[in-house]
Short mmCIF file of C-alpha atoms in Angstrom, two decimals:
data_model
loop_
_atom_site.label_atom_id
_atom_site.label_comp_id
_atom_site.label_asym_id
_atom_site.label_seq_id
_atom_site.Cartn_x
_atom_site.Cartn_y
_atom_site.Cartn_z
CA GLY A 10 15.74 6.51 6.68
CA GLN A 11 12.00 6.20 6.99
CA ASN A 12 10.19 5.14 10.16
CA ILE A 13 6.44 5.06 10.57
CA ASP A 14 4.74 3.86 13.76
CA GLN A 15 1.14 2.87 14.35
CA PRO A 16 -0.48 0.80 17.07
CA THR A 17 -0.90 -2.82 16.06
CA GLU A 18 -4.47 -3.32 17.10
CA MET A 19 -7.46 -1.46 18.54
CA THR A 20 -10.92 -2.56 19.63
CA ALA A 21 -14.00 -0.38 19.76
CA THR A 22 -17.75 -0.68 20.05
CA GLU A 23 -20.25 -0.14 17.26
CA GLY A 24 -21.40 3.49 17.24
CA ALA A 25 -18.34 4.73 19.11
CA ILE A 26 -15.33 6.75 17.95
CA VAL A 27 -11.80 5.45 17.44
CA GLN A 28 -8.63 7.45 16.83
CA ILE A 29 -5.68 5.78 15.12
CA ASN A 30 -2.38 7.56 15.61
CA CYS A 31 0.57 7.58 13.25
CA THR A 32 3.99 9.06 13.95
CA TYR A 33 6.63 9.34 11.31
CA GLN A 34 10.30 10.20 10.88
CA THR A 35 11.14 10.51 7.23
CA SER A 36 13.65 12.10 4.89
CA GLY A 37 11.51 15.05 3.94
CA PHE A 38 7.74 15.19 3.74
CA ASN A 39 5.40 15.65 0.81
CA GLY A 40 2.11 14.26 2.03
CA LEU A 41 0.49 11.58 4.16
CA PHE A 42 -2.11 9.06 3.02
CA TRP A 43 -4.46 6.79 4.92
CA TYR A 44 -5.63 3.54 3.39
CA GLN A 45 -8.20 0.99 4.54
CA GLN A 46 -7.59 -2.70 3.95
CA HIS A 47 -10.18 -5.36 4.66
CA ALA A 48 -8.89 -8.87 5.27
CA GLY A 49 -7.97 -10.58 2.03
CA GLU A 50 -8.47 -7.46 -0.03
CA ALA A 51 -6.38 -4.63 -1.48
CA PRO A 52 -5.73 -1.32 0.28
CA THR A 53 -8.18 1.42 -0.73
CA PHE A 54 -7.56 5.15 -0.42
CA LEU A 55 -9.27 6.99 2.45
CA SER A 56 -7.67 10.39 2.91
CA TYR A 57 -4.75 12.68 2.16
CA ASN A 58 -3.08 15.44 4.18
CA VAL A 59 -0.23 17.68 3.15
CA LEU A 60 -0.93 20.81 5.21
CA ASP A 61 -1.44 21.00 8.96
CA GLY A 62 -5.00 20.59 10.14
CA LEU A 63 -8.05 18.45 9.83
CA GLU A 64 -9.55 16.98 6.67
CA GLU A 65 -13.09 15.70 7.07
CA LYS A 66 -14.78 13.20 4.81
CA GLY A 67 -18.08 11.93 6.13
CA ARG A 68 -17.52 9.67 9.13
CA PHE A 69 -13.74 9.74 8.60
CA SER A 70 -11.39 12.61 9.43
CA SER A 71 -7.63 12.85 9.25
CA PHE A 72 -5.37 15.28 11.06
CA LEU A 73 -1.77 16.28 10.40
CA SER A 74 0.90 18.12 12.38
CA ARG A 75 4.07 18.34 10.32
CA SER A 76 6.12 19.89 13.12
CA LYS A 77 5.34 16.92 15.37
CA GLY A 78 5.57 14.28 12.66
CA TYR A 79 2.11 13.14 13.68
CA SER A 80 -1.20 12.25 12.10
CA TYR A 81 -4.37 10.57 13.23
CA LEU A 82 -7.36 9.02 11.54
CA LEU A 83 -10.66 9.46 13.33
CA LEU A 84 -13.48 7.06 12.65
CA LYS A 85 -16.86 8.20 13.98
CA GLU A 86 -20.16 6.33 14.38
CA LEU A 87 -18.35 3.05 13.96
CA GLN A 88 -20.02 0.33 11.95
CA MET A 89 -19.23 -3.37 11.82
CA LYS A 90 -17.98 -2.94 8.26
CA ASP A 91 -15.25 -0.61 9.57
CA SER A 92 -13.43 -3.65 10.98
CA ALA A 93 -10.27 -3.59 8.88
CA SER A 94 -6.62 -2.60 8.92
CA TYR A 95 -5.76 1.07 8.50
CA LEU A 96 -2.45 1.95 6.91
CA CYS A 97 -0.60 5.23 7.27
CA ALA A 98 1.74 6.06 4.37
CA VAL A 99 4.14 8.96 3.92
CA LYS A 100 5.57 10.42 0.74
CA GLY A 101 9.10 11.61 1.42
CA ALA A 102 11.16 14.23 -0.31
CA ALA A 103 12.50 12.14 -3.15
CA GLY A 104 10.58 10.39 -5.85
CA ASN A 105 6.97 9.30 -5.94
CA LYS A 106 7.10 6.38 -3.57
CA LEU A 107 5.17 5.89 -0.37
CA THR A 108 6.49 4.32 2.82
CA PHE A 109 3.79 2.42 4.68
CA GLY A 110 3.41 1.84 8.39
CA GLY A 111 2.66 -1.65 9.66
CA GLY A 112 -1.06 -0.93 9.83
CA THR A 113 -3.53 -0.84 12.70
CA ARG A 114 -6.12 -3.58 12.86
CA VAL A 115 -9.42 -2.22 14.16
CA LEU A 116 -12.01 -4.64 15.48
CA VAL A 117 -15.53 -3.27 15.90
CA LYS A 118 -17.65 -5.18 18.38
CA PRO A 119 -21.44 -5.08 18.68
CA ASP B 26 -12.58 2.17 -15.59
CA ALA B 27 -11.71 -1.42 -14.76
CA GLY B 28 -9.12 -0.50 -12.15
CA VAL B 29 -5.75 -2.17 -11.80
CA ILE B 30 -5.85 -5.76 -13.05
CA GLN B 31 -3.54 -8.49 -11.76
CA SER B 32 -3.12 -12.10 -12.73
CA PRO B 33 -3.06 -14.74 -11.55
CA ARG B 34 -5.04 -14.10 -8.36
CA HIS B 35 -3.58 -17.18 -6.70
CA GLU B 36 -0.43 -19.11 -7.46
CA VAL B 37 0.90 -22.23 -5.78
CA THR B 38 4.27 -23.45 -6.94
CA GLU B 39 7.19 -25.53 -5.82
CA MET B 40 10.52 -24.23 -4.68
CA GLY B 41 12.85 -23.63 -7.59
CA GLN B 42 10.14 -22.92 -10.14
CA GLU B 43 9.82 -19.67 -12.04
CA VAL B 44 6.87 -17.45 -11.15
CA THR B 45 5.55 -14.60 -13.30
CA LEU B 46 3.05 -12.09 -11.96
CA ARG B 47 1.23 -9.73 -14.30
CA CYS B 48 -0.26 -6.28 -13.95
CA LYS B 49 -2.29 -3.92 -16.12
CA PRO B 50 -2.40 -0.39 -14.65
CA ILE B 51 -5.29 2.03 -14.92
CA SER B 52 -5.31 3.61 -18.36
CA GLY B 53 -3.61 7.00 -18.34
CA HIS B 54 -1.61 6.36 -15.18
CA ASP B 55 2.08 7.05 -15.67
CA TYR B 56 3.35 5.39 -12.48
CA LEU B 57 3.29 1.70 -11.64
CA PHE B 58 4.35 0.20 -8.31
CA TRP B 59 5.00 -3.38 -7.21
CA TYR B 60 4.56 -4.19 -3.50
CA ARG B 61 4.88 -7.28 -1.36
CA GLN B 62 2.83 -7.78 1.80
CA THR B 63 3.52 -10.25 4.61
CA MET B 64 2.43 -10.41 8.22
CA MET B 65 5.99 -9.98 9.41
CA ARG B 66 7.13 -7.13 7.18
CA GLY B 67 3.91 -5.38 6.22
CA LEU B 68 3.58 -3.65 2.85
CA GLU B 69 6.95 -3.13 1.18
CA LEU B 70 7.68 -1.36 -2.08
CA LEU B 71 9.74 -3.52 -4.42
CA ILE B 72 10.09 -1.32 -7.49
CA TYR B 73 8.31 1.46 -9.33
CA PHE B 74 8.18 2.68 -12.92
CA ASN B 75 7.49 6.07 -14.48
CA ASN B 76 6.49 6.04 -18.14
CA ASN B 77 7.68 2.41 -18.40
CA VAL B 78 11.15 3.22 -17.01
CA PRO B 79 12.27 1.71 -13.68
CA ILE B 80 12.94 4.58 -11.27
CA ASP B 81 13.68 2.89 -7.95
CA ASP B 82 14.35 -0.81 -7.51
CA SER B 83 16.03 -0.53 -4.12
CA GLY B 84 13.32 -2.68 -2.56
CA MET B 85 13.89 -5.67 -4.83
CA PRO B 86 15.12 -8.31 -2.38
CA GLU B 87 17.72 -9.99 -4.54
CA ASP B 88 18.72 -11.01 -8.04
CA ARG B 89 16.05 -13.67 -8.15
CA PHE B 90 13.50 -10.89 -8.58
CA SER B 91 13.13 -8.93 -11.80
CA ALA B 92 10.46 -6.58 -13.16
CA LYS B 93 9.73 -5.22 -16.60
CA MET B 94 7.30 -2.80 -18.16
CA PRO B 95 7.43 -3.25 -21.94
CA ASN B 96 4.58 -0.80 -22.55
CA ALA B 97 2.21 1.55 -20.72
CA SER B 98 -0.43 -1.11 -20.16
CA PHE B 99 1.55 -4.10 -18.95
CA SER B 100 4.14 -5.03 -16.35
CA THR B 101 5.56 -8.30 -15.02
CA LEU B 102 7.29 -9.30 -11.82
CA LYS B 103 9.32 -12.48 -12.14
CA ILE B 104 10.84 -14.65 -9.43
CA GLN B 105 13.38 -17.20 -10.59
CA PRO B 106 14.03 -19.48 -8.80
CA SER B 107 11.26 -19.14 -6.22
CA GLU B 108 11.80 -19.97 -2.54
CA PRO B 109 9.32 -20.61 0.32
CA ARG B 110 10.20 -17.24 1.88
CA ASP B 111 8.82 -15.53 -1.22
CA SER B 112 5.32 -16.58 -0.16
CA ALA B 113 3.34 -13.35 0.21
CA VAL B 114 0.65 -11.23 -1.40
CA TYR B 115 2.04 -9.18 -4.27
CA PHE B 116 0.19 -5.99 -5.12
CA CYS B 117 0.47 -3.79 -8.15
CA ALA B 118 -0.63 -0.15 -7.89
CA SER B 119 -0.77 2.78 -10.27
CA SER B 120 -1.09 6.55 -10.08
CA THR B 121 -1.19 9.56 -12.36
CA GLY B 122 1.85 10.94 -10.55
CA GLY B 123 0.84 14.58 -10.48
CA GLN B 124 0.88 16.55 -7.27
CA GLY B 125 -1.03 16.08 -4.07
CA LEU B 126 -4.12 13.94 -4.44
CA GLN B 127 -3.06 12.98 -7.95
CA GLU B 128 -0.31 10.95 -6.34
CA THR B 129 -2.90 8.64 -4.81
CA GLN B 130 -2.03 5.06 -5.62
CA TYR B 131 -4.78 2.64 -6.64
CA PHE B 132 -4.14 -0.98 -5.85
CA GLY B 133 -4.98 -4.10 -7.78
CA PRO B 134 -6.56 -7.13 -6.05
CA GLY B 135 -3.18 -8.79 -5.49
CA THR B 136 -1.64 -12.16 -6.28
CA ARG B 137 -1.44 -14.61 -3.40
CA LEU B 138 1.72 -16.61 -3.90
CA LEU B 139 2.52 -19.78 -2.01
CA VAL B 140 5.87 -21.45 -2.63
CA LEU B 141 6.06 -24.98 -1.25
#
Protein backbone atom coordinates (compact mmCIF):
# COMPACT_ATOMS: atom_id res chain seq x y z
CA GLY A 1 0.00 0.00 0.00
CA GLN A 2 0.88 3.66 0.01
CA ASN A 3 1.47 5.71 3.14
CA ILE A 4 2.60 9.32 3.18
CA ASP A 5 3.04 11.31 6.40
CA GLN A 6 3.35 15.05 6.89
CA PRO A 7 2.84 17.23 9.95
CA THR A 8 -0.64 18.70 10.08
CA GLU A 9 0.27 22.27 10.86
CA MET A 10 3.26 24.57 11.33
CA THR A 11 3.59 28.20 12.35
CA ALA A 12 6.48 30.48 11.48
CA THR A 13 7.35 34.15 11.46
CA GLU A 14 7.63 36.36 8.41
CA GLY A 15 11.22 36.38 7.14
CA ALA A 16 12.09 33.09 8.83
CA ILE A 17 12.68 29.61 7.40
CA VAL A 18 10.35 26.63 7.69
CA GLN A 19 11.05 23.01 6.81
CA ILE A 20 8.15 20.68 6.02
CA ASN A 21 8.99 17.00 6.26
CA CYS A 22 7.40 14.17 4.33
CA THR A 23 8.01 10.47 4.87
CA TYR A 24 6.64 7.86 2.56
CA GLN A 25 6.24 4.10 2.26
CA THR A 26 5.09 3.19 -1.20
CA SER A 27 5.04 0.32 -3.65
CA GLY A 28 7.99 1.47 -5.69
CA PHE A 29 9.12 5.02 -6.31
CA ASN A 30 9.23 7.10 -9.46
CA GLY A 31 9.30 10.66 -8.20
CA LEU A 32 8.04 13.02 -5.52
CA PHE A 33 6.13 16.25 -6.07
CA TRP A 34 5.37 19.18 -3.81
CA TYR A 35 2.27 21.27 -4.36
CA GLN A 36 1.07 24.49 -2.74
CA GLN A 37 -2.62 25.01 -2.08
CA HIS A 38 -4.06 28.28 -0.84
CA ALA A 39 -7.37 28.11 0.97
CA GLY A 40 -10.25 27.73 -1.46
CA GLU A 41 -7.97 27.26 -4.44
CA ALA A 42 -6.48 24.41 -6.48
CA PRO A 43 -3.10 22.81 -5.79
CA THR A 44 -0.28 24.32 -7.85
CA PHE A 45 3.01 22.61 -8.65
CA LEU A 46 6.09 23.70 -6.70
CA SER A 47 8.86 21.15 -7.16
CA TYR A 48 9.86 17.68 -8.28
CA ASN A 49 12.54 15.27 -7.07
CA VAL A 50 13.41 11.87 -8.45
CA LEU A 51 17.11 11.61 -7.55
CA ASP A 52 18.65 12.06 -4.12
CA GLY A 53 19.67 15.58 -3.24
CA LEU A 54 18.51 19.13 -3.17
CA GLU A 55 16.57 20.98 -5.85
CA GLU A 56 16.54 24.75 -5.44
CA LYS A 57 14.02 27.10 -6.96
CA GLY A 58 14.24 30.63 -5.66
CA ARG A 59 13.03 30.79 -2.06
CA PHE A 60 11.85 27.17 -2.20
CA SER A 61 14.05 24.07 -2.07
CA SER A 62 13.15 20.40 -1.93
CA PHE A 63 15.30 17.52 -0.75
CA LEU A 64 14.97 13.79 -1.32
CA SER A 65 16.52 10.70 0.25
CA ARG A 66 15.15 7.60 -1.45
CA SER A 67 16.89 5.19 0.92
CA LYS A 68 15.17 6.83 3.89
CA GLY A 69 11.84 7.40 2.18
CA TYR A 70 12.12 11.04 3.15
CA SER A 71 11.73 14.46 1.60
CA TYR A 72 11.48 17.99 2.87
CA LEU A 73 10.37 21.30 1.45
CA LEU A 74 12.29 24.32 2.67
CA LEU A 75 10.70 27.73 2.49
CA LYS A 76 13.12 30.62 3.05
CA GLU A 77 12.49 34.33 3.67
CA LEU A 78 8.89 33.58 4.49
CA GLN A 79 6.25 35.99 3.26
CA MET A 80 2.65 36.34 4.38
CA LYS A 81 1.51 35.01 1.02
CA ASP A 82 3.27 31.71 1.80
CA SER A 83 0.48 30.89 4.26
CA ALA A 84 -1.04 27.84 2.59
CA SER A 85 -1.17 24.07 2.68
CA TYR A 86 1.76 22.15 1.23
CA LEU A 87 1.09 18.72 -0.21
CA CYS A 88 3.65 15.98 -0.71
CA ALA A 89 2.78 13.48 -3.47
CA VAL A 90 4.57 10.32 -4.55
CA LYS A 91 4.44 8.50 -7.87
CA GLY A 92 4.74 4.78 -7.24
CA ALA A 93 5.95 2.03 -9.48
CA ALA A 94 2.76 1.37 -11.37
CA GLY A 95 0.83 3.71 -13.57
CA ASN A 96 0.84 7.48 -13.69
CA LYS A 97 -1.05 8.24 -10.52
CA LEU A 98 0.11 10.24 -7.54
CA THR A 99 -0.63 9.47 -3.91
CA PHE A 100 -0.97 12.62 -1.83
CA GLY A 101 -0.17 13.17 1.82
CA GLY A 102 -2.69 14.93 4.02
CA GLY A 103 -0.94 18.27 3.59
CA THR A 104 0.79 20.61 6.02
CA ARG A 105 -0.90 23.90 6.76
CA VAL A 106 1.68 26.65 7.23
CA LEU A 107 0.67 29.84 8.97
CA VAL A 108 3.04 32.80 8.58
CA LYS A 109 2.72 35.40 11.30
CA PRO A 110 3.98 38.99 11.16
CA ASP B 1 -3.24 28.24 -22.56
CA ALA B 2 -6.45 28.48 -20.57
CA GLY B 3 -5.49 25.75 -18.13
CA VAL B 4 -7.84 23.04 -16.93
CA ILE B 5 -11.45 24.20 -17.00
CA GLN B 6 -14.14 22.83 -14.69
CA SER B 7 -17.83 23.50 -14.44
CA PRO B 8 -19.84 24.24 -12.49
CA ARG B 9 -17.66 25.95 -9.88
CA HIS B 10 -20.30 25.49 -7.21
CA GLU B 11 -23.18 23.06 -7.00
CA VAL B 12 -25.82 22.73 -4.30
CA THR B 13 -28.25 19.88 -4.67
CA GLU B 14 -30.58 17.72 -2.67
CA MET B 15 -29.97 14.16 -1.66
CA GLY B 16 -31.05 11.74 -4.36
CA GLN B 17 -30.48 14.11 -7.27
CA GLU B 18 -28.08 13.43 -10.11
CA VAL B 19 -24.95 15.58 -10.26
CA THR B 20 -22.71 15.98 -13.32
CA LEU B 21 -19.31 17.61 -13.09
CA ARG B 22 -17.44 18.63 -16.22
CA CYS B 23 -13.80 19.03 -17.12
CA LYS B 24 -11.81 20.24 -20.11
CA PRO B 25 -8.11 19.30 -19.84
CA ILE B 26 -5.20 21.33 -21.15
CA SER B 27 -4.90 20.86 -24.89
CA GLY B 28 -2.32 18.23 -25.75
CA HIS B 29 -2.42 16.52 -22.37
CA ASP B 30 -3.00 12.78 -22.67
CA TYR B 31 -3.81 12.09 -19.00
CA LEU B 32 -6.84 13.25 -17.07
CA PHE B 33 -7.40 12.71 -13.35
CA TRP B 34 -10.45 13.16 -11.12
CA TYR B 35 -9.84 13.84 -7.41
CA ARG B 36 -12.01 14.47 -4.39
CA GLN B 37 -10.84 16.59 -1.46
CA THR B 38 -12.34 16.68 2.03
CA MET B 39 -10.99 17.78 5.38
CA MET B 40 -11.22 14.26 6.74
CA ARG B 41 -9.70 12.31 3.86
CA GLY B 42 -7.53 14.85 2.08
CA LEU B 43 -6.99 14.63 -1.69
CA GLU B 44 -8.02 11.26 -3.08
CA LEU B 45 -7.70 10.02 -6.64
CA LEU B 46 -11.00 8.69 -7.96
CA ILE B 47 -10.13 7.69 -11.52
CA TYR B 48 -7.71 8.55 -14.30
CA PHE B 49 -7.76 8.29 -18.08
CA ASN B 50 -5.03 7.93 -20.69
CA ASN B 51 -5.97 8.88 -24.24
CA ASN B 52 -9.66 8.83 -23.23
CA VAL B 53 -9.46 5.28 -21.82
CA PRO B 54 -10.03 4.68 -18.09
CA ILE B 55 -6.85 3.19 -16.64
CA ASP B 56 -7.49 3.00 -12.90
CA ASP B 57 -10.87 3.47 -11.26
CA SER B 58 -9.98 1.80 -7.97
CA GLY B 59 -10.64 5.03 -6.10
CA MET B 60 -14.24 5.37 -7.25
CA PRO B 61 -16.16 5.00 -3.99
CA GLU B 62 -19.12 3.02 -5.25
CA ASP B 63 -21.47 2.36 -8.13
CA ARG B 64 -23.15 5.70 -7.67
CA PHE B 65 -20.07 7.30 -9.21
CA SER B 66 -19.25 7.06 -12.90
CA ALA B 67 -16.83 8.89 -15.19
CA LYS B 68 -16.53 9.16 -18.94
CA MET B 69 -14.17 10.75 -21.41
CA PRO B 70 -15.85 10.75 -24.83
CA ASN B 71 -13.04 12.74 -26.46
CA ALA B 72 -9.66 14.30 -25.71
CA SER B 73 -11.13 17.61 -24.62
CA PHE B 74 -13.98 16.62 -22.34
CA SER B 75 -14.70 14.44 -19.33
CA THR B 76 -17.61 14.07 -16.91
CA LEU B 77 -17.95 12.74 -13.40
CA LYS B 78 -21.49 11.75 -12.50
CA ILE B 79 -22.98 10.96 -9.10
CA GLN B 80 -26.38 9.30 -9.15
CA PRO B 81 -28.03 9.37 -6.68
CA SER B 82 -26.10 11.92 -4.63
CA GLU B 83 -25.79 11.67 -0.84
CA PRO B 84 -24.72 14.23 1.81
CA ARG B 85 -21.42 12.39 2.32
CA ASP B 86 -20.51 13.18 -1.28
CA SER B 87 -20.12 16.84 -0.31
CA ALA B 88 -16.53 17.76 -1.17
CA VAL B 89 -14.39 19.68 -3.63
CA TYR B 90 -13.88 17.73 -6.84
CA PHE B 91 -10.76 18.54 -8.82
CA CYS B 92 -9.85 17.60 -12.34
CA ALA B 93 -6.18 17.56 -13.35
CA SER B 94 -4.28 16.80 -16.53
CA SER B 95 -0.72 15.99 -17.55
CA THR B 96 1.27 15.16 -20.66
CA GLY B 97 2.25 11.86 -19.08
CA GLY B 98 5.84 11.73 -20.25
CA GLN B 99 8.66 11.12 -17.83
CA GLY B 100 9.83 13.09 -14.86
CA LEU B 101 8.65 16.68 -14.85
CA GLN B 102 6.33 15.95 -17.75
CA GLU B 103 4.25 13.93 -15.31
CA THR B 104 3.40 17.10 -13.42
CA GLN B 105 -0.33 17.34 -12.97
CA TYR B 106 -2.08 20.68 -13.46
CA PHE B 107 -5.26 21.17 -11.52
CA GLY B 108 -8.47 22.90 -12.45
CA PRO B 109 -10.19 25.32 -10.03
CA GLY B 110 -12.45 22.59 -8.65
CA THR B 111 -16.19 22.14 -8.18
CA ARG B 112 -17.50 22.69 -4.68
CA LEU B 113 -20.37 20.27 -4.20
CA LEU B 114 -22.83 20.46 -1.34
CA VAL B 115 -25.47 17.77 -1.06
CA LEU B 116 -28.26 18.65 1.36
